Amino acid sequence: MSIANVIVDVPSQNTNRPFDYRVPKKFEGIVQPGVRVIIPFGPRKIMGYVVSLAEKTDFTKVKNIIDVLDVTPVLTHELLHLGKWLSQQTLSFYISCLQVMLPQVMKAKYRKELWKLSEEKLNSELENVFGGRAVIDYEEFEQAGISYHILRKHIDEGEVDVHYEVKSRETKKVTPMVEPKMDEIGLEEVLVDLSSKAKKQRAIVEFFMDHQEPMPKKHLLETLSTTSASLKPLVKQGIIREFKQEVFRDPYENREFKRTQPFELTEEQALAIQPILKTIEEKQHDVFLLHGVTGSGKTEVYLQSIQRVIDDGKEAVMLVPEIALTPQMVERFKGRFGSNVAVLHSALSAGEKYDEWRKIQRKEVQVVVGARSAIFAPFTKIGLIIIDEEHETSYKQEDRTRYHARDVAIERAKNHQCPVVLGSATPALESYARAVKGNYQLLTLSKRMNDAVMPEVELIDMREELHDGNRSMFSRILIEKIEDRLTKGEQVVLFLNRRGYSTFVMCRDCGHVQECPHCDIALTYHKNQNRLKCHYCSHEESMPTQCPECESKTIRYFGTGTQKVEEALQQLVPEARVLRMDVDTTRRKGAHERLLTKFGNKEADILLGTQMIAKGLDFGNVTLVGVLAADAMLNLPDFRASEKTFQLLTQVSGRAGRHEKPGEVIVQTYTPDHYSIDLASQYEYEQFFAEEMKIRKAFNYPPYYFLTLITVSHPNQLKVQEVTRKIVQFMQQKLSNQSYILGPTPSALTRINNRYRYQCMVKYKKEPEQRKLIERILHYYEDEMKQENGLQIIVDFQPYQLM
Ligand SMILES: Nc1ncnc2c1ncn2[C@@H]1O[C@H](COP(=O)(O)OP(=O)(O)OP(=O)(O)O)[C@@H](O)[C@H]1O
Ligand SMILES: [Zn+2]
Ligand SMILES: [Zn+2]
């Protein structure tokens, strides 16, 4: 008898262990660790993951496996093992840890198909089922009653494959598109002819005057909150054309990437790469921290290290923060390694992600470039893992399985006996501290490429501007310098760390701020729809015309979002062509890329944007960078606020003067004397590190102490207080006297979606029993946590979001 040990797809305390199922004869040899199966569970049929096989079971009543979803395991031995480790590290259920490693699609509805891949004749029965077709429904194969072993053999030979076609809407093969049939001038004439009553039509025409290119119909209608009916008359009159466009699943299929050759390394680069190559060769595990100033050629070091791994017949994982995974970045990897690269990031559709992931699983590529979750790439011979911009907090997943990609990378690299390279111009304090202690090997690139100097940073005290009567969000000197660049034909990047038109709505008379009725948070004004929205729950309402408190009509939106800055900029320098890049202008697929290409082609003078422009951009014609509000982040309730400010300012400044032309940076601030702003302006990383470490030490923060954040939530505030207090009491008794526990305190966001939130924080240096203690707490409240809308206890080890 053959038994499969299965982790079932039910995330709960009781099911957090393998269940035994019998493997029916017909599935023997097919059911193996790492495949997904369908099994009976209580009255239901659900999915599960086979984690191991056994000869016998201790249970008397064992049910049969109903179906096997994979012929090739989707999880390797190593990943199954890693899942276990992850589950212990994060205290999340094993099933959640297995699922976090796989593309979303594997949980979605799919159509199972059999694909014939080669011209070779198959087993005659099987050949009959295909009947000359290349793709058949998997059911047809099943109904034919052919042994799985025959199928297996053909799969192993690469002649046939099981494929999942996702049934989700996103993977639709064609999409309806619309485009204007005339140019801007033509549209202007149309607008003149249109009756002023045809408001919807006018809006569409005006929209196309700004956006000449084709776009998905759905997007147009959504953007203008209008319907097909208002589009129709324009189509009839031949002003707008409707057509269908095929949606390609390989996002880079139709792109030519110019092949690049390795540069001859500079002396510094050569010195840095040497120990990395040596470790690769010796198949050793080690962690390197590559500290290289912006534009020092870190990426070239990555590329050449990866090349060595490829030459050895091994595989490489390259992690990049989501927002830095720009087309420029992809181009550099595709340009060097061509089709040997899979790319994984969130802008891909579910189907595309699945396809890229399959390239890795099928060993069609040796390199993956991806965001956080690419760390789980199902490679089996990893020779190198690189994390670029290693200080980025987006490497920490903030929901469900709260893992940090850096920790997972190091664990996987141990499994594979290979090096990890962490790269950054501004390493995380934790990482640099480890390097100083000798836990990581420090490698340094201190010079920019082509002898380019770091751009000169000038701090502008905005209090003085105000004092001199300048109420604008632009200092006089910044405007002067922008004008100077315009006349020279050089380009400018302006950075603002906020998004949207404005953040909140406030009454000028009584100061009343419109808040979400379900969450303790100000509503955000969305100009396009003239509505207020809550960013934490789904609540929205129309913009009030008068203050609900005092009935005053002077209710205004406040804050400086990118749209508002754009408008102000247009008034100050009307001749400038401005590209705005924020979440709103980049929501559409490929928009990010189009904007950057435009900027790269010098079709715009100024690139104005949020965080997403701070990373990785490499444009030689950018000679001026402006930071509008450097303090925006300093005031967050977060002990990392100074560190984040320093990192961001350094990154942004790094965008200027990267090639021949020297660059210049203007930083507007209300606190020019703050050490993180002052030291960032001088590129004094080491000094900043020293200053910040003093503060961390004084307040017992990381890297001197580890943190564990426990957040409790419930609809009843008294209940939350009580549970949190009990947790604190329990921990206080059990923890060693070198640890602290802070709280209970209300979370910074005290109420979300009508649930109250309290928290406590453990600060510790060494607390080996801590996980066991917390497990006991979770166990104690198990029943209450099962109830719908009941108690919730979230545990976050090494948290980055303290809200
Ligand atoms: N050895 C080399 N010889 C000539 N040019 C090089 C060499 N190495 C890198 N470059 C070029 O120098 C520029 C800056 O390098 P790169 O973008 O790799 O720096 P980086 O350290 O990754 O920068 P950042 O962290 O700011 O993104 C690029 O245009 C790159 O092609
Ligand atoms: Zn009021
Ligand atoms: Zn809300």
PDB file of C-alpha atoms in Angstrom, residues 117-259:
ATOM      1  CA  LEU A 117       4.945  19.229 -28.219  1.00  0.00           C
ATOM      2  CA  SER A 118       6.794  17.132 -30.773  1.00  0.00           C
ATOM      3  CA  GLU A 119       6.233  15.663 -34.191  1.00  0.00           C
ATOM      4  CA  GLU A 120       7.274  12.236 -32.922  1.00  0.00           C
ATOM      5  CA  LYS A 121       4.683   9.472 -33.037  1.00  0.00           C
ATOM      6  CA  LEU A 122       3.290   8.785 -29.586  1.00  0.00           C
ATOM      7  CA  ASN A 123       1.928   5.575 -28.185  1.00  0.00           C
ATOM      8  CA  SER A 124      -0.777   4.624 -30.668  1.00  0.00           C
ATOM      9  CA  GLU A 125      -3.674   4.857 -28.189  1.00  0.00           C
ATOM     10  CA  LEU A 126      -2.541   8.307 -27.168  1.00  0.00           C
ATOM     11  CA  GLU A 127      -1.988   9.311 -30.767  1.00  0.00           C
ATOM     12  CA  ASN A 128      -5.588   8.325 -31.409  1.00  0.00           C
ATOM     13  CA  VAL A 129      -6.891  10.563 -28.661  1.00  0.00           C
ATOM     14  CA  PHE A 130      -5.012  13.518 -30.109  1.00  0.00           C
ATOM     15  CA  GLY A 131      -6.402  12.619 -33.533  1.00  0.00           C
ATOM     16  CA  GLY A 132      -4.121  15.047 -35.294  1.00  0.00           C
ATOM     17  CA  ARG A 133      -4.815  17.921 -32.905  1.00  0.00           C
ATOM     18  CA  ALA A 134      -2.059  19.641 -30.968  1.00  0.00           C
ATOM     19  CA  VAL A 135      -4.111  20.369 -27.849  1.00  0.00           C
ATOM     20  CA  ILE A 136      -6.813  18.293 -26.246  1.00  0.00           C
ATOM     21  CA  ASP A 137      -8.854  18.604 -23.129  1.00  0.00           C
ATOM     22  CA  TYR A 138      -7.353  16.534 -20.340  1.00  0.00           C
ATOM     23  CA  GLU A 139     -10.727  14.921 -19.839  1.00  0.00           C
ATOM     24  CA  GLU A 140     -10.528  13.332 -23.257  1.00  0.00           C
ATOM     25  CA  PHE A 141      -7.364  11.609 -22.175  1.00  0.00           C
ATOM     26  CA  GLU A 142      -8.973  10.415 -18.962  1.00  0.00           C
ATOM     27  CA  GLN A 143     -12.031   9.095 -20.716  1.00  0.00           C
ATOM     28  CA  ALA A 144      -9.841   7.078 -23.070  1.00  0.00           C
ATOM     29  CA  GLY A 145      -8.692   5.059 -20.051  1.00  0.00           C
ATOM     30  CA  ILE A 146      -5.016   5.022 -20.998  1.00  0.00           C
ATOM     31  CA  SER A 147      -2.519   4.269 -18.244  1.00  0.00           C
ATOM     32  CA  TYR A 148      -0.871   7.285 -16.660  1.00  0.00           C
ATOM     33  CA  HIS A 149       2.474   5.616 -17.023  1.00  0.00           C
ATOM     34  CA  ILE A 150       2.300   5.922 -20.781  1.00  0.00           C
ATOM     35  CA  LEU A 151       1.550   9.596 -20.406  1.00  0.00           C
ATOM     36  CA  ARG A 152       4.328   9.961 -17.902  1.00  0.00           C
ATOM     37  CA  LYS A 153       6.832   8.440 -20.286  1.00  0.00           C
ATOM     38  CA  HIS A 154       5.929  10.875 -23.055  1.00  0.00           C
ATOM     39  CA  ILE A 155       6.089  13.766 -20.658  1.00  0.00           C
ATOM     40  CA  ASP A 156       9.528  12.744 -19.487  1.00  0.00           C
ATOM     41  CA  GLU A 157      10.655  12.586 -23.104  1.00  0.00           C
ATOM     42  CA  GLY A 158       9.328  16.065 -23.647  1.00  0.00           C
ATOM     43  CA  GLU A 159       6.797  15.049 -26.281  1.00  0.00           C
ATOM     44  CA  VAL A 160       3.645  15.825 -24.344  1.00  0.00           C
ATOM     45  CA  ASP A 161       2.861  18.199 -21.526  1.00  0.00           C
ATOM     46  CA  VAL A 162       0.042  18.949 -19.161  1.00  0.00           C
ATOM     47  CA  HIS A 163      -0.905  22.582 -19.319  1.00  0.00           C
ATOM     48  CA  TYR A 164      -3.238  24.770 -17.342  1.00  0.00           C
ATOM     49  CA  GLU A 165      -5.188  27.362 -19.230  1.00  0.00           C
ATOM     50  CA  VAL A 166      -6.442  29.877 -16.765  1.00  0.00           C
ATOM     51  CA  LYS A 167     -10.069  30.726 -17.023  1.00  0.00           C
ATOM     52  CA  SER A 168      -9.716  34.084 -15.359  1.00  0.00           C
ATOM     53  CA  ARG A 169     -10.813  37.193 -17.175  1.00  0.00           C
ATOM     54  CA  GLU A 170      -7.406  38.766 -17.303  1.00  0.00           C
ATOM     55  CA  THR A 171      -6.020  36.154 -19.631  1.00  0.00           C
ATOM     56  CA  LYS A 172      -8.603  36.725 -22.322  1.00  0.00           C
ATOM     57  CA  LYS A 173      -6.820  36.491 -25.605  1.00  0.00           C
ATOM     58  CA  VAL A 174      -8.371  39.534 -27.267  1.00  0.00           C
ATOM     59  CA  THR A 175      -9.386  42.825 -25.833  1.00  0.00           C
ATOM     60  CA  PRO A 176     -11.600  45.554 -27.330  1.00  0.00           C
ATOM     61  CA  MET A 177      -9.622  48.685 -28.123  1.00  0.00           C
ATOM     62  CA  VAL A 178     -10.446  52.224 -29.186  1.00  0.00           C
ATOM     63  CA  GLU A 179      -8.397  54.880 -30.925  1.00  0.00           C
ATOM     64  CA  PRO A 180      -9.013  58.283 -32.467  1.00  0.00           C
ATOM     65  CA  LYS A 181      -9.188  58.254 -36.253  1.00  0.00           C
ATOM     66  CA  MET A 182      -7.888  61.796 -36.574  1.00  0.00           C
ATOM     67  CA  ASP A 183      -5.071  63.835 -35.175  1.00  0.00           C
ATOM     68  CA  GLU A 184      -5.202  66.516 -32.513  1.00  0.00           C
ATOM     69  CA  ILE A 185      -6.214  69.263 -34.932  1.00  0.00           C
ATOM     70  CA  GLY A 186      -8.990  67.121 -36.376  1.00  0.00           C
ATOM     71  CA  LEU A 187     -10.276  66.417 -32.911  1.00  0.00           C
ATOM     72  CA  GLU A 188     -10.213  70.084 -32.054  1.00  0.00           C
ATOM     73  CA  GLU A 189     -12.520  70.736 -34.980  1.00  0.00           C
ATOM     74  CA  VAL A 190     -14.804  67.940 -33.883  1.00  0.00           C
ATOM     75  CA  LEU A 191     -14.967  69.553 -30.473  1.00  0.00           C
ATOM     76  CA  VAL A 192     -16.018  72.868 -31.968  1.00  0.00           C
ATOM     77  CA  ASP A 193     -18.817  71.137 -33.872  1.00  0.00           C
ATOM     78  CA  LEU A 194     -20.082  69.104 -30.935  1.00  0.00           C
ATOM     79  CA  SER A 195     -23.050  70.525 -29.118  1.00  0.00           C
ATOM     80  CA  SER A 196     -22.194  71.745 -25.652  1.00  0.00           C
ATOM     81  CA  LYS A 197     -24.894  69.401 -24.382  1.00  0.00           C
ATOM     82  CA  ALA A 198     -23.013  66.351 -25.607  1.00  0.00           C
ATOM     83  CA  LYS A 199     -20.944  66.411 -22.437  1.00  0.00           C
ATOM     84  CA  LYS A 200     -19.904  62.761 -22.491  1.00  0.00           C
ATOM     85  CA  GLN A 201     -18.807  62.913 -26.115  1.00  0.00           C
ATOM     86  CA  ARG A 202     -16.895  66.091 -25.492  1.00  0.00           C
ATOM     87  CA  ALA A 203     -15.081  64.451 -22.608  1.00  0.00           C
ATOM     88  CA  ILE A 204     -14.066  61.536 -24.810  1.00  0.00           C
ATOM     89  CA  VAL A 205     -12.817  63.783 -27.593  1.00  0.00           C
ATOM     90  CA  GLU A 206     -10.899  65.953 -25.134  1.00  0.00           C
ATOM     91  CA  PHE A 207      -9.379  62.862 -23.635  1.00  0.00           C
ATOM     92  CA  PHE A 208      -8.122  61.676 -27.001  1.00  0.00           C
ATOM     93  CA  MET A 209      -6.633  65.070 -27.731  1.00  0.00           C
ATOM     94  CA  ASP A 210      -4.255  64.367 -24.844  1.00  0.00           C
ATOM     95  CA  HIS A 211      -3.812  60.659 -25.507  1.00  0.00           C
ATOM     96  CA  GLN A 212      -3.380  59.961 -29.175  1.00  0.00           C
ATOM     97  CA  GLU A 213      -2.530  56.303 -28.868  1.00  0.00           C
ATOM     98  CA  PRO A 214      -4.931  53.324 -28.915  1.00  0.00           C
ATOM     99  CA  MET A 215      -6.146  52.040 -25.580  1.00  0.00           C
ATOM    100  CA  PRO A 216      -8.390  49.350 -24.178  1.00  0.00           C
ATOM    101  CA  LYS A 217     -11.994  50.439 -24.411  1.00  0.00           C
ATOM    102  CA  LYS A 218     -12.612  49.360 -20.848  1.00  0.00           C
ATOM    103  CA  HIS A 219      -9.906  51.659 -19.628  1.00  0.00           C
ATOM    104  CA  LEU A 220     -11.299  54.652 -21.486  1.00  0.00           C
ATOM    105  CA  LEU A 221     -14.787  54.085 -20.123  1.00  0.00           C
ATOM    106  CA  GLU A 222     -13.479  53.610 -16.610  1.00  0.00           C
ATOM    107  CA  THR A 223     -11.256  56.641 -16.692  1.00  0.00           C
ATOM    108  CA  LEU A 224     -14.093  58.879 -17.812  1.00  0.00           C
ATOM    109  CA  SER A 225     -16.714  56.954 -15.785  1.00  0.00           C
ATOM    110  CA  THR A 226     -18.900  56.670 -18.816  1.00  0.00           C
ATOM    111  CA  THR A 227     -20.550  53.879 -20.802  1.00  0.00           C
ATOM    112  CA  SER A 228     -20.399  52.339 -24.258  1.00  0.00           C
ATOM    113  CA  ALA A 229     -23.552  54.239 -25.172  1.00  0.00           C
ATOM    114  CA  SER A 230     -21.752  57.570 -25.063  1.00  0.00           C
ATOM    115  CA  LEU A 231     -18.952  56.234 -27.211  1.00  0.00           C
ATOM    116  CA  LYS A 232     -21.216  54.866 -29.902  1.00  0.00           C
ATOM    117  CA  PRO A 233     -22.187  58.117 -31.669  1.00  0.00           C
ATOM    118  CA  LEU A 234     -18.493  58.975 -32.067  1.00  0.00           C
ATOM    119  CA  VAL A 235     -17.790  55.571 -33.583  1.00  0.00           C
ATOM    120  CA  LYS A 236     -20.729  55.982 -35.954  1.00  0.00           C
ATOM    121  CA  GLN A 237     -19.465  59.354 -37.133  1.00  0.00           C
ATOM    122  CA  GLY A 238     -16.073  57.825 -37.808  1.00  0.00           C
ATOM    123  CA  ILE A 239     -14.266  59.884 -35.176  1.00  0.00           C
ATOM    124  CA  ILE A 240     -13.263  56.941 -33.040  1.00  0.00           C
ATOM    125  CA  ARG A 241     -12.358  53.507 -34.307  1.00  0.00           C
ATOM    126  CA  GLU A 242     -13.125  50.327 -32.410  1.00  0.00           C
ATOM    127  CA  PHE A 243     -11.064  47.211 -32.957  1.00  0.00           C
ATOM    128  CA  LYS A 244      -9.884  44.093 -31.193  1.00  0.00           C
ATOM    129  CA  GLN A 245      -6.321  43.504 -30.212  1.00  0.00           C
ATOM    130  CA  GLU A 246      -4.682  40.276 -29.256  1.00  0.00           C
ATOM    131  CA  VAL A 247      -3.301  40.147 -25.762  1.00  0.00           C
ATOM    132  CA  PHE A 248       0.062  38.465 -25.674  1.00  0.00           C
ATOM    133  CA  ARG A 249       0.937  36.340 -22.741  1.00  0.00           C
ATOM    134  CA  ASP A 250       4.660  36.712 -23.152  1.00  0.00           C
ATOM    135  CA  PRO A 251       5.063  40.356 -22.283  1.00  0.00           C
ATOM    136  CA  TYR A 252       8.420  40.536 -24.016  1.00  0.00           C
ATOM    137  CA  GLU A 253       7.661  38.250 -26.935  1.00  0.00           C
ATOM    138  CA  ASN A 254       7.546  40.966 -29.540  1.00  0.00           C
ATOM    139  CA  ARG A 255      10.390  42.972 -28.182  1.00  0.00           C
ATOM    140  CA  GLU A 256      13.838  43.002 -29.627  1.00  0.00           C
ATOM    141  CA  PHE A 257      16.491  43.433 -27.014  1.00  0.00           C
ATOM    142  CA  LYS A 258      19.787  44.713 -28.261  1.00  0.00           C
ATOM    143  CA  ARG A 259      22.446  42.268 -27.175  1.00  0.00           C
TER     144      ARG A 259
END
